Coordinates of C-alpha atoms in Angstrom, one line a residue:
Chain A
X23 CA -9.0 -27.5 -4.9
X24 CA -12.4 -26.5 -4.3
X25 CA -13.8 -25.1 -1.1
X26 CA -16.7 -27.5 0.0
X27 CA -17.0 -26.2 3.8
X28 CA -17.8 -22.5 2.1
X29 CA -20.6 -20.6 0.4
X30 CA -18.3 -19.2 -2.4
X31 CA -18.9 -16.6 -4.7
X32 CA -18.9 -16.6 -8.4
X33 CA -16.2 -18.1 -10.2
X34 CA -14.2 -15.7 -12.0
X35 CA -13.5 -12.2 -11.6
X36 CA -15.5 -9.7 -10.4
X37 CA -14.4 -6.0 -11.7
X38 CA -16.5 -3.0 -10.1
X39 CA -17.9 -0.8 -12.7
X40 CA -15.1 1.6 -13.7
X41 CA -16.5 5.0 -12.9
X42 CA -17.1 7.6 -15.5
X43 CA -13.7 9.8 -14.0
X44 CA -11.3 6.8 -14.3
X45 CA -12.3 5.8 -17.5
X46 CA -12.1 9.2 -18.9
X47 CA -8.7 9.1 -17.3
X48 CA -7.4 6.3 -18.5
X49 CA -8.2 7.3 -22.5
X50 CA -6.1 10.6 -21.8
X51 CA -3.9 8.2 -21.5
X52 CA -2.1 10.3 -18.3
X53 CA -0.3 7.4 -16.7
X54 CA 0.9 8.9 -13.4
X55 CA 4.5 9.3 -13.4
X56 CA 6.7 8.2 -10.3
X57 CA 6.3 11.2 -8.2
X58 CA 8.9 10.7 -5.7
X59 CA 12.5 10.5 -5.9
X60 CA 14.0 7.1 -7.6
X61 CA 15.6 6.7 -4.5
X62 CA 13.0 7.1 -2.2
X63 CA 10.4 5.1 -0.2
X64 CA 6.9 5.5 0.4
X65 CA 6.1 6.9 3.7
X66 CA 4.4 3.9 5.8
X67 CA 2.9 3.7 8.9
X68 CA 3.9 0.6 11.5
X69 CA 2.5 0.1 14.9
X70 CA 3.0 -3.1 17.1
X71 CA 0.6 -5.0 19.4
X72 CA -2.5 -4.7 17.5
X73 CA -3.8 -8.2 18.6
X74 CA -4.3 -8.7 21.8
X75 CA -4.9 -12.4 21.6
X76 CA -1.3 -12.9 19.9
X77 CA 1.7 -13.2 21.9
X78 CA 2.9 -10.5 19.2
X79 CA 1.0 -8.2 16.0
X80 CA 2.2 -5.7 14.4
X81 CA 0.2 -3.5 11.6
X82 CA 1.8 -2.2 8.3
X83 CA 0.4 0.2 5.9
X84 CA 1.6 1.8 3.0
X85 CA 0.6 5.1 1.6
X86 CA -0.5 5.3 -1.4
X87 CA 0.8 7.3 -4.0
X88 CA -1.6 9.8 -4.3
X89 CA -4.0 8.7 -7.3
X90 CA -7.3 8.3 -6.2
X91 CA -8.1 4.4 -7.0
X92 CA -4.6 3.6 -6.6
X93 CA -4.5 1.7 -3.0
X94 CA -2.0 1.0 -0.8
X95 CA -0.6 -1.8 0.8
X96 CA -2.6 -2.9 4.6
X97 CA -0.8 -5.7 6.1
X98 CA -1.4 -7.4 9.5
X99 CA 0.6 -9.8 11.0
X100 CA 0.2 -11.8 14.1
X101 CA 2.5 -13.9 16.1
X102 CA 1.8 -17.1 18.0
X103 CA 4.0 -18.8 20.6
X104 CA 6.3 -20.2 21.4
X105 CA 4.7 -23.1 22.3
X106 CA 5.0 -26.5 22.3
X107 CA 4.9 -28.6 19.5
X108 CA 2.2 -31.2 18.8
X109 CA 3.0 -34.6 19.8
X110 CA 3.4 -36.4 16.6
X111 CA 6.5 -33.8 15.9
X112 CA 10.0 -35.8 16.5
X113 CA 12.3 -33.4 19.0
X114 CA 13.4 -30.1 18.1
X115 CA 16.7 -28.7 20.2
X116 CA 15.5 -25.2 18.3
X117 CA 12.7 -23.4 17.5
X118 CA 10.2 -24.2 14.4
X119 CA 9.0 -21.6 12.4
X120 CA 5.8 -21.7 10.7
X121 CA 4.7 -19.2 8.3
X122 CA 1.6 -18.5 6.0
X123 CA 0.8 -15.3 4.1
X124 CA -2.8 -15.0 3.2
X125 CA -4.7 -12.4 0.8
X126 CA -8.3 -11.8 2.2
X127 CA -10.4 -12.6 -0.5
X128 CA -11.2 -9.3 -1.4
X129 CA -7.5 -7.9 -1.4
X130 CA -6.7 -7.6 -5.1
X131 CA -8.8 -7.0 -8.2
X132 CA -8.6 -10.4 -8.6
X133 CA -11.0 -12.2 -6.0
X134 CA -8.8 -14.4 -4.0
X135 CA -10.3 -17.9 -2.8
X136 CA -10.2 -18.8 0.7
X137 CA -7.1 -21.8 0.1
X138 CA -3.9 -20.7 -0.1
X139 CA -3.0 -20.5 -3.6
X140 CA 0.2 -21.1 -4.8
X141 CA 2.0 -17.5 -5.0
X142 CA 1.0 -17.5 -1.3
X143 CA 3.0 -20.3 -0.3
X144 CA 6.0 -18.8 -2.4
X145 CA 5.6 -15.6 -0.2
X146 CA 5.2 -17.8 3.0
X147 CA 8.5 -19.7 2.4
X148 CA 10.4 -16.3 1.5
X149 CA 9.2 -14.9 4.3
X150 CA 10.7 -17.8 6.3
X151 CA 14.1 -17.5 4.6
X152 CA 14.1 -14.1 5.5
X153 CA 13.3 -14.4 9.3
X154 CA 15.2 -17.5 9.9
X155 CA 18.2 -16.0 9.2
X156 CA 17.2 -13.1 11.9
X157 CA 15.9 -15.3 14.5
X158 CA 18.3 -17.0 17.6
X159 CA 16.8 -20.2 17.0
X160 CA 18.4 -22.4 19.9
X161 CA 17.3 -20.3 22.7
X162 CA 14.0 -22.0 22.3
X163 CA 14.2 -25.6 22.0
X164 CA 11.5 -27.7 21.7
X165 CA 9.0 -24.9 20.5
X166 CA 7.3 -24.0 17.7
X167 CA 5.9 -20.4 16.2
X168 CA 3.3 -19.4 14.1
X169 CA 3.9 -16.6 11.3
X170 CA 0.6 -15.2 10.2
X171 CA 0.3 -12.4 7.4
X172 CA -2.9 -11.0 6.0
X173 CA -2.7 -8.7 3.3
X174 CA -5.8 -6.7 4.0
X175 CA -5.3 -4.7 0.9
X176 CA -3.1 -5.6 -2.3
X177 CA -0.5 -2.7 -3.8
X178 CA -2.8 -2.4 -6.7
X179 CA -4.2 -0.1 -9.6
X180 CA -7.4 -0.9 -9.9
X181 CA -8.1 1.2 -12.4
X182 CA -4.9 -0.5 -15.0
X183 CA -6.2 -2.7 -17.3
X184 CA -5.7 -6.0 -16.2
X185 CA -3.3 -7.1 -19.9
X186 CA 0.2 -5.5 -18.4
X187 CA 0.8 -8.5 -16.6
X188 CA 1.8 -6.9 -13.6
X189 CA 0.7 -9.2 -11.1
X190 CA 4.4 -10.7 -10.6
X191 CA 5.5 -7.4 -9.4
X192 CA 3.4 -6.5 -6.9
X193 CA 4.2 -10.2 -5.2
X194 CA 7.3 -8.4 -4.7
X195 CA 6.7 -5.5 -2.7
X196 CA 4.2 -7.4 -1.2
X197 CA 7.0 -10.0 0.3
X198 CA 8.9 -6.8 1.6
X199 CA 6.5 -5.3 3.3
X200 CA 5.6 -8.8 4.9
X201 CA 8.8 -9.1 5.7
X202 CA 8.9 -5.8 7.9
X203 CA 5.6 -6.3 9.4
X204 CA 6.6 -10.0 10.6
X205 CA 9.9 -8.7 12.0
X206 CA 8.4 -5.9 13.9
X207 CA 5.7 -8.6 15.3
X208 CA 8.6 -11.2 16.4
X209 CA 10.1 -8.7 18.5
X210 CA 6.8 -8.1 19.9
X211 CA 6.1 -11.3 21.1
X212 CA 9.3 -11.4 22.5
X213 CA 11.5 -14.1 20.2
X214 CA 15.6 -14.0 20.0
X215 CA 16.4 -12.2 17.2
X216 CA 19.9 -10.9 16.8
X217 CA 18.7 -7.9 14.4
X218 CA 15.7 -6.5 12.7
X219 CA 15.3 -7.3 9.3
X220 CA 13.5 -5.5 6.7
X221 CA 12.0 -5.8 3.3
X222 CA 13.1 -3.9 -0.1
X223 CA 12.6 -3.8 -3.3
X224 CA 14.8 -2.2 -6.5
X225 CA 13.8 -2.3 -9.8
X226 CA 15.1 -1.5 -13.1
X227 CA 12.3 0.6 -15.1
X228 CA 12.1 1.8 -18.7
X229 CA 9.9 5.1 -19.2
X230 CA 8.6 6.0 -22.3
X231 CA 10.1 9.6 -22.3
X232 CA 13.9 8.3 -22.6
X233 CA 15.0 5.0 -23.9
X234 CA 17.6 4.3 -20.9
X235 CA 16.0 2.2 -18.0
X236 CA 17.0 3.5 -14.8
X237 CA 16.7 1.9 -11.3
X238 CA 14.4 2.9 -8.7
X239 CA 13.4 1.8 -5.4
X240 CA 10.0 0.8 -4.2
X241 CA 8.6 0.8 -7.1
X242 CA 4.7 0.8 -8.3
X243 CA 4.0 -1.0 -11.2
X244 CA 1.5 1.2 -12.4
X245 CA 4.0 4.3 -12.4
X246 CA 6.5 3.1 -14.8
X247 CA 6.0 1.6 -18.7
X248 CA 7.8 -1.7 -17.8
X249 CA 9.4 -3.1 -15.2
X250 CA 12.5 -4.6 -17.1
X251 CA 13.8 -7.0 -13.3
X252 CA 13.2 -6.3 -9.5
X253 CA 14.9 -7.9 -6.7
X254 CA 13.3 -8.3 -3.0
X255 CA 15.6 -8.2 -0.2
X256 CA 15.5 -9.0 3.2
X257 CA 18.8 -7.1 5.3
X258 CA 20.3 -7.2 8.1
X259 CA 21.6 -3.4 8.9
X260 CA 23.9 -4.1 11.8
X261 CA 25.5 -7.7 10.9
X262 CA 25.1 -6.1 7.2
X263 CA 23.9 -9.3 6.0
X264 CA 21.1 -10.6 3.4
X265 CA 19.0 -13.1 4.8
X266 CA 16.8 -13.2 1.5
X267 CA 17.4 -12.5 -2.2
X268 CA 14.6 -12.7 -4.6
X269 CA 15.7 -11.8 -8.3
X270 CA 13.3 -12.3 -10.8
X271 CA 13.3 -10.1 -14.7
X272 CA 15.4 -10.2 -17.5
X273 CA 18.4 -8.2 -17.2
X274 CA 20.5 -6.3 -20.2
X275 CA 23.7 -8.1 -21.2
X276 CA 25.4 -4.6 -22.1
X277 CA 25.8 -3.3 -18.0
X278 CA 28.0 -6.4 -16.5
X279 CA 27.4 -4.2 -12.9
X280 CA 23.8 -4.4 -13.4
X281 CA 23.0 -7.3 -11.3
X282 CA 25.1 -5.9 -7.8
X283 CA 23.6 -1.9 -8.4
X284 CA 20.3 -3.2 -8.5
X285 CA 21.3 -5.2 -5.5
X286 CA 22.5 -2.2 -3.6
X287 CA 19.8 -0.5 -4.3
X288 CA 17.4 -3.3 -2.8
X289 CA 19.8 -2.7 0.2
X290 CA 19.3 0.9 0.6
X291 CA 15.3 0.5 0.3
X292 CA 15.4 -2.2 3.0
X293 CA 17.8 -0.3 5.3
X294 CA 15.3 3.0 4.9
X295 CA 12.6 0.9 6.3
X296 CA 14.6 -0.7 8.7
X297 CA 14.7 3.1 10.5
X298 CA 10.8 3.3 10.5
X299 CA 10.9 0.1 12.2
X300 CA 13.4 0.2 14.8
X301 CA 11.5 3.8 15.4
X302 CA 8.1 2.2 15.8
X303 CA 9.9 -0.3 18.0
X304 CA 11.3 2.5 20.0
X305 CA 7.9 4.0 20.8
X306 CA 6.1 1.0 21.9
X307 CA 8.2 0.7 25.0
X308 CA 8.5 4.2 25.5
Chain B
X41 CA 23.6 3.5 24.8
X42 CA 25.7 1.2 27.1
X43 CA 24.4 2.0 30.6
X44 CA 27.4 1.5 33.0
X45 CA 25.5 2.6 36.2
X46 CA 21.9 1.2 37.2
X47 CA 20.3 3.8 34.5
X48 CA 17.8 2.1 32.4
X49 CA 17.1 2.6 28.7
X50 CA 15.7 0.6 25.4
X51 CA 17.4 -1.7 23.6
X52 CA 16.1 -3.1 20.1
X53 CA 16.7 -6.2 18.8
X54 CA 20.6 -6.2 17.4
X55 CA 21.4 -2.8 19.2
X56 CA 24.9 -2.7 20.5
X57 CA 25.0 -2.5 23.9
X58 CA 28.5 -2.8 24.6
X59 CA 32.1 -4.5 24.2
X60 CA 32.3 -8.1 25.4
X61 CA 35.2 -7.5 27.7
X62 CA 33.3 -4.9 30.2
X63 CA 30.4 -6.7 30.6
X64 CA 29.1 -10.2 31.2
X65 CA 26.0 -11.5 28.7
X66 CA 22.7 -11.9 30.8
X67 CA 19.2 -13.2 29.0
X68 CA 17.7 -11.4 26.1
X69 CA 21.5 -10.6 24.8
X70 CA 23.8 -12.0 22.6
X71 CA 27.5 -11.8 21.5
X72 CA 28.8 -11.3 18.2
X73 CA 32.2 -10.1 16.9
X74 CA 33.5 -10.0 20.6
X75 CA 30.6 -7.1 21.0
X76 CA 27.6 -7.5 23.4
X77 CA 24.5 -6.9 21.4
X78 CA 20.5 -6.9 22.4
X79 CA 18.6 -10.0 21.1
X80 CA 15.3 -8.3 22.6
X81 CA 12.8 -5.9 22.5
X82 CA 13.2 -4.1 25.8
X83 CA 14.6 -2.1 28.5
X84 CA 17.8 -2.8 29.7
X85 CA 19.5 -3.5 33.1
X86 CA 23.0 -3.4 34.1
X87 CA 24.0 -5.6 37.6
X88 CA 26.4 -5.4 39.1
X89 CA 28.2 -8.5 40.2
X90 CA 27.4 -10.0 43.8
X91 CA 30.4 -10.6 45.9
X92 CA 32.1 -14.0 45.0
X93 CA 31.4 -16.3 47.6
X94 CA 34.3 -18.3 49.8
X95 CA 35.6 -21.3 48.8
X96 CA 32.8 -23.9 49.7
X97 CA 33.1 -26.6 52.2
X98 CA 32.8 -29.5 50.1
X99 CA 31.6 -30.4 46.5
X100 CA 28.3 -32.9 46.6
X101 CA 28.0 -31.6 43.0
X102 CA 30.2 -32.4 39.8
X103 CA 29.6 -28.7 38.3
X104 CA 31.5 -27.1 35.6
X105 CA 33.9 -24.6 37.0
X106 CA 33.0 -21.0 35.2
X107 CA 35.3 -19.4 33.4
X108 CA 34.3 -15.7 33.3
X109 CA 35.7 -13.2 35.5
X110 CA 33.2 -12.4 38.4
X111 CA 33.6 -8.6 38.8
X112 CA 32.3 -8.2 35.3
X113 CA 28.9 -6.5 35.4
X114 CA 25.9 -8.4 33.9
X115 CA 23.9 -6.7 31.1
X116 CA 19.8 -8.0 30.4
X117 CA 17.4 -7.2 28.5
X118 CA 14.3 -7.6 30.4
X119 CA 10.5 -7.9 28.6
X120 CA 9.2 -6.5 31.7
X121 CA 7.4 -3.2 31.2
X122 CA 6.7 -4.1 27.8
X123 CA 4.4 -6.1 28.1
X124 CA 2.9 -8.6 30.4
X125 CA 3.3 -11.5 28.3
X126 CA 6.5 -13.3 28.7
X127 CA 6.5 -16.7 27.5
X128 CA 9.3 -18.9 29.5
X129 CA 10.7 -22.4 29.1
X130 CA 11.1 -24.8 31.6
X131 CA 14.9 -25.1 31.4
X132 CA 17.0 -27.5 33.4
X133 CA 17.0 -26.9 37.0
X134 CA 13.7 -24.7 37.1
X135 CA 11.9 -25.1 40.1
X136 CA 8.0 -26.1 38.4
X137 CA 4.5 -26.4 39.9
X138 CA 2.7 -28.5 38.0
X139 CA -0.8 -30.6 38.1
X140 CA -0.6 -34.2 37.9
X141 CA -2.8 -35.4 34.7
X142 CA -2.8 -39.1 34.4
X143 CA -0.3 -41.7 36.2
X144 CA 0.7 -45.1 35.3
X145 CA 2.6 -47.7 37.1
X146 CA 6.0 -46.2 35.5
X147 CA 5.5 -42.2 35.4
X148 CA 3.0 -39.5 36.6
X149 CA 2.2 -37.8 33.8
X150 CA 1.7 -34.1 34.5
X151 CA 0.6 -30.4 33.2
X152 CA 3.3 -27.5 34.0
X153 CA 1.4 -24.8 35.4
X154 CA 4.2 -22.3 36.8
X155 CA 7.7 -22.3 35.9
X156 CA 9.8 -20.4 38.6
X157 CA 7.3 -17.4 39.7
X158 CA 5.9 -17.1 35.6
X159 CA 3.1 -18.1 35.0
X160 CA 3.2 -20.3 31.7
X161 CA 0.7 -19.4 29.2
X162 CA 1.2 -22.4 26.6
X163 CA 0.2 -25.6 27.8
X164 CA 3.9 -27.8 28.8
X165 CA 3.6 -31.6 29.7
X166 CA 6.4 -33.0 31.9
X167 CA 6.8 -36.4 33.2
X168 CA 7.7 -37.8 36.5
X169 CA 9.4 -41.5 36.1
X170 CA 9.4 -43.8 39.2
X171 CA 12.7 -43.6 39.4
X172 CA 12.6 -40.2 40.0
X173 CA 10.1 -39.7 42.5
X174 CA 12.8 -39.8 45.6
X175 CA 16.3 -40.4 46.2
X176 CA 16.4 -42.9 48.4
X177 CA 14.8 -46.8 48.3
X178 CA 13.5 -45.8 44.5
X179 CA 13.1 -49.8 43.7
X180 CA 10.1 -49.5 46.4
X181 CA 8.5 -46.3 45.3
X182 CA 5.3 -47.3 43.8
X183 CA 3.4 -44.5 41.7
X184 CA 0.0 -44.6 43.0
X185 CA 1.4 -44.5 46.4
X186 CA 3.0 -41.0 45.4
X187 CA 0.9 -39.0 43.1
X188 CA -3.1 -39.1 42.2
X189 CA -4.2 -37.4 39.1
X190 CA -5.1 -33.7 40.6
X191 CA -2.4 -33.3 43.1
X192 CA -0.2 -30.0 42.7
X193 CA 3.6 -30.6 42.3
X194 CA 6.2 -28.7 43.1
X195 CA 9.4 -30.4 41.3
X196 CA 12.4 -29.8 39.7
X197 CA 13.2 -29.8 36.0
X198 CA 16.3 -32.3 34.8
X199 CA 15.9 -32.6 31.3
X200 CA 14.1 -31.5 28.2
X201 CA 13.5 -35.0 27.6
X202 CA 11.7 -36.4 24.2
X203 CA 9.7 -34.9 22.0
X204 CA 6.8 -34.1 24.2
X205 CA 7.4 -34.1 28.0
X206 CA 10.0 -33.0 30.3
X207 CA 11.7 -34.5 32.5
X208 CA 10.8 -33.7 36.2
X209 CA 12.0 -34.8 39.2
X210 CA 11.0 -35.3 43.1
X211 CA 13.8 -36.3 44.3
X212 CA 14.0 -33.5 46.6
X213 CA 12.7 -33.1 50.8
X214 CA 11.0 -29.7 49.5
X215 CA 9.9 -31.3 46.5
X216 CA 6.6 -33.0 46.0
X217 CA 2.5 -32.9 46.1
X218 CA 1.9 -29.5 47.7
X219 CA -2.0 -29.8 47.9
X220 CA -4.1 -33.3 47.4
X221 CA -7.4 -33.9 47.4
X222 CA -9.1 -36.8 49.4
X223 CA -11.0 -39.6 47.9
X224 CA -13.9 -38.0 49.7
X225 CA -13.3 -34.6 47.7
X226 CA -11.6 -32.8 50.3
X227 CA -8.5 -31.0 50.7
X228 CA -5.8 -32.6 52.5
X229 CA -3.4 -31.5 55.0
X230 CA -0.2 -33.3 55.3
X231 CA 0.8 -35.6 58.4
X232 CA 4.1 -36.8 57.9
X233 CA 6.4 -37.4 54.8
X234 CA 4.6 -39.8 52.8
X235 CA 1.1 -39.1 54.2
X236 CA -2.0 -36.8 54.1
X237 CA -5.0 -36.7 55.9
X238 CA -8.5 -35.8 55.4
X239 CA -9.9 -33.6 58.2
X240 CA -13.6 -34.7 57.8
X241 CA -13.2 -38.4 57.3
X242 CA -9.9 -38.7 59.3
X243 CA -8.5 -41.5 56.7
X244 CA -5.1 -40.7 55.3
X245 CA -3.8 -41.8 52.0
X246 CA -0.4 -41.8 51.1
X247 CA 1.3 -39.5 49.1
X248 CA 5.5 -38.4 48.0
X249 CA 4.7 -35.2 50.1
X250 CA 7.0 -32.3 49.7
X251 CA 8.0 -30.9 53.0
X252 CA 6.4 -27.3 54.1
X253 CA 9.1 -24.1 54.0

C-alpha cells in the first residue's frame, strides 16, 4: 500500500496547533447549535465548465455554517469522454462509466495519502449507482467515460476533537454533494441523461436540550450531540425515482414509520438541490 | 416551454418538452410515458417537417418502411451554442474522412479524422476489409493496390464492428483516397479511377480513388 513513486510526508496525523480562541471555545463547551431550519439546506454555489481541458467540469461548494474553523465542502469534478475504449476491453453496445472520488491529501484533518483508500472507492461506486441510473446509456455504444471527483476541502470541524467518531457521517454528505457536482458536469460534456439527479442527506439527531431525536436535513456533524442514522439519496425529480439509497445508523424500534420519514426527508433535501442545479444549468447557456 | 413555432429556448436534461403525439423525437431527446422529454443540456429547435417525397421509382434498397406520421414536427436539442465541444459517434451510414494508419493484405487499418462535417476529438480506429474496398470484381482488389498508409479517405460507415474498429466501407464511386502522397513525397493528383499521378516525377501509382464532386 505504500507509495514508492512519492516523497510522502510523515506517517500519521498532523493537527495544526489549535489556537488560543478555539481552545478557549471549546472548554465553554458552546457547541454551535444547528442554525438553520431542520428542513433546510445550506446555501451552495455550483458553476459548470471550469476545466477547459474536460469535455465537461463543474465546481461545487458549500457554505459553511458560519463558525470560524468550521469549513465547508469544495468539490470539483471533471468529465472525460466519451471516447473509445482501450483495446483489450471486449465490445460494449452502451456506454461505460468510470468513476473515482479522490480527497487531496490535505482535505480533511486527517492527512489523506495519495492512493485511493478504501472509503474512496465506496464513494466512487455510489456515485456510479447514482448516475447510472440517470444516464441514457445506449446512445453511446462502444464508449467509455471518465468520472473524476476531488474533494478540495472535507465538511469538517477542525476544531472537534477527533473521539466523536464522526468521520462516517461526513462520507455522507460528501457522496451528495458528489453526486450533484458529477450530474451538473455530465450535462456539461454533453452525455444522454434523461434527468438531473441530485444528492441528499436526512438524518435523525438527538440534542442534548430534549430527549426526542428529531430529523433534519443536511446535517453537520458537529452541530448536533449524535447523529442516531442518516441516509444519502440520489433522486430523480421528474421520473420521481431513487437511483441511490445509502442507509447507514441504528434506528429506534418504537417509530415503525421511521425508516420511510427519514427517507422523505432525504427526498426533499435532494430535490432542494436539484433547483440550484437545474438553475446553474440554466445560466450557463444563457 | 414547448416551442411550437421556430422560437428557440433551453432545455435541461429531463425537461418536458412536450406530448409524444404533436411532435416527432429528434437527437438530444427522449420519450417517456408517451411525453417527449430533453436528454440534453441545450437549446432547443422545432422543424418542421419537409414535404414527403413521391413514391420513388424503384427500390435498390431493402429499408425499413417508417412508421411515424410525416407532418409531425421534429423537436432537437442541439449542443450548439453551448459549447464548441460536441463529441459524435461514427454511426452507421456516416459519411467519414479518415487517414489510413497501417494496411495488410486483408484490411487498411485507418484513423477517423471527421465524422460527417465534426470534427472528432477522441481518437476512433475503423477498418477497411478487402472485401469492402469496391463493389464490383472484389476477389481481384488487392490492398496495396488501393490504399498506402497516409492516404486520406473518404468512406462510409457500415458497422460498429468489434471491440475496437469500425467497419468502413469504399464501395462507393464518391468514396475513396481523396489525397495521396507519392513515393517521391509529393502530392498526387488523380488520373483516372484506380490511378494517381505525381506531377514532378510523372510515375503513377495505383490507388481505389474516389471520384471528384
Amino acid at each position: 500500500m505504500s507509495d514508492r513513486r512519492r516523497i510522502n510526508g510523515p506517517v500519521g496525523a498532523t493537527i495544526p496547533p489549535a489556537s488560543e480562541d478555539g481552545a478557549s471555545r471549546e472548554v465553554a463547551g458552546s457547541r454551535g447549535g444547528r442554525s438553520r431550519p431542520p428542513n433546510a439546506i445550506r446555501k451552495m454555489y455550483l458553476k459548470t465548465g471550469v476545466t477547459p481541458s474536460a469535455s465537461g467540469s463543474a465546481y461545487l461548494e458549500i457554505e459553511t455554517s458560519g463558525r470560524s474553523g468550521v469549513s465547508g465542502l469544495k468539490l470539483s469534478c471533471t468529465v472525460h469522454g466519451p471516447r473509445s475504449l482501450p483495446r483489450s476491453s471486449p465490445f460494449s453496445p452502451h456506454i461505460i462509466l468510470s468513476t473515482h472520488v479522490k480527497y487531496a491529501p490535505f482535505a480533511t484533518r486527517q492527512r489523506r495519502g495519495y492512493l485511493r483508500d478504501p472509503s474512496e472507492r465506496d464513494l466512487g461506486t455510489h456515485l456510479e449507482a447514482a448516475l447510472r441510473g440517470a444516464i441514457i446509456a445506449d446512445r453511446w455504444p462502444k464508449s467509455g467515460v471518465d468520472i473524476i471527483v476531488s474533494i478540495i476541502e472535507g465538511d469538517q470541524d477542525r476544531e472537534t476533537s477527533k473521539t466523536q467518531g464522526d468521520e462516517s457521517w461526513d462520507l455522507m454528505n460528501a457522496l451528495s454533494g458528489c453526486i450533484t457536482v458529477a450530474s451538473a458536469a455530465l450535462a456539461d460534456a454533453g452525455i444522454d441523461c434523461i434527468d438531473t439527479v441530485a444528492g441528499g442527506v436526512a438524518a435523525l439527531v438527538s440534542d442534548k436540550g430534549d430527549g426526542n431525536p428529531s430529523i433534519v436535513i443536511d446535517p453537520i456533524p458537529s452541530e448536533h450531540d449524535r447523529i442516531l442514522a442518516a441516509c444519502c439519496i440520489a433522486y430523480l425529480p421528474t421520473r420521481d425515482e431513487v437511483t441511490n439509497l445509502w442507509f447507514k445508523g441504528d434506528l429506534p424500534a418504537s417509530d415503525a414509520e421511521l425508516y420511510t420519514k427519514l427517507v422523505e426527508k432525504g427526498i426533499q433535501a435532494s430535490a432542494k438541490a436539484n433547483r440550484v442545479l437545474v438553475e446553474c444549468l440554466g445560466e450557463t447557456v444563457g | 416551454m414547448a416551442t411550437s413555432s421556430g422560437t428557440t429556448s433551453i432545455a435541461t436534461p429531463g425537461q418536458l418538452l412536450g406530448p409524444a403525439s404533436k411532435f416527432q423525437p429528434g437527437p438530444g431527446t427522449h420519450i417517456h410515458n408517451s411525453n417527449l422529454y430533453s436528454s440534453l443540456l441545450g437549446v432547443v429547435h422545432a422543424s418542421q417537417p419537409a414535404k414527403p417525397p413521391g413514391p420513388s421509382k424503384r427500390l435498390t434498397k431493402i429499408t425499413v418502411p417508417t412508421q411515424t406520421p410525416a407532418e409531425l414536427p421534429t423537436l432537437s436539442v442541439s449542443r450548439t451554442g453551448v459549447s464548441e465541444k460536441r463529441e459524435v459517434l461514427p454511426e452507421v451510414g456516416n459519411t467519414v474522412l479518415c487517414r489510413v494508419t497501417r494496411i495488410t493484405p486483408r484490411q487498411a487499418v485507418v484513423a477517423i479524422l471527421i465524422c460527417g462535417d465534426t470534427v472528432l476529438e477522441a481518437e476512433w480506429q475503423g477498418l477497411i476489409r478487402v472485401q469492402d474496398v469496391r463493389a464490383t470484381e472484389k476477389d481481384k482488389v488487392k490492398i496495396y493496390e488501393s490504399f498506402r498508409p497516409g492516404d486520406i479517405v473518404r468512406a462510409e460507415v457500415i458497422s460498429l464492428g468489434d471491440q475496437a474498429n469500425f467497419y468502413l466501407s469504399t464501395a462507393r464511386n464518391e468514396l475513396g483516397v481523396i489525397l495521396a502522397t507519392s513515393e517521391a513525397g509529393n502530392n498526387m493528383y488523380p488520373v483516372n479511377w484506380k490511378e494517381y499521378m505525381d506531377p514532378e516525377t510523372g510515375l503513377s501509382e495505383l490507388r481505389k480513388v474516389a471520384k471528384p464532386y
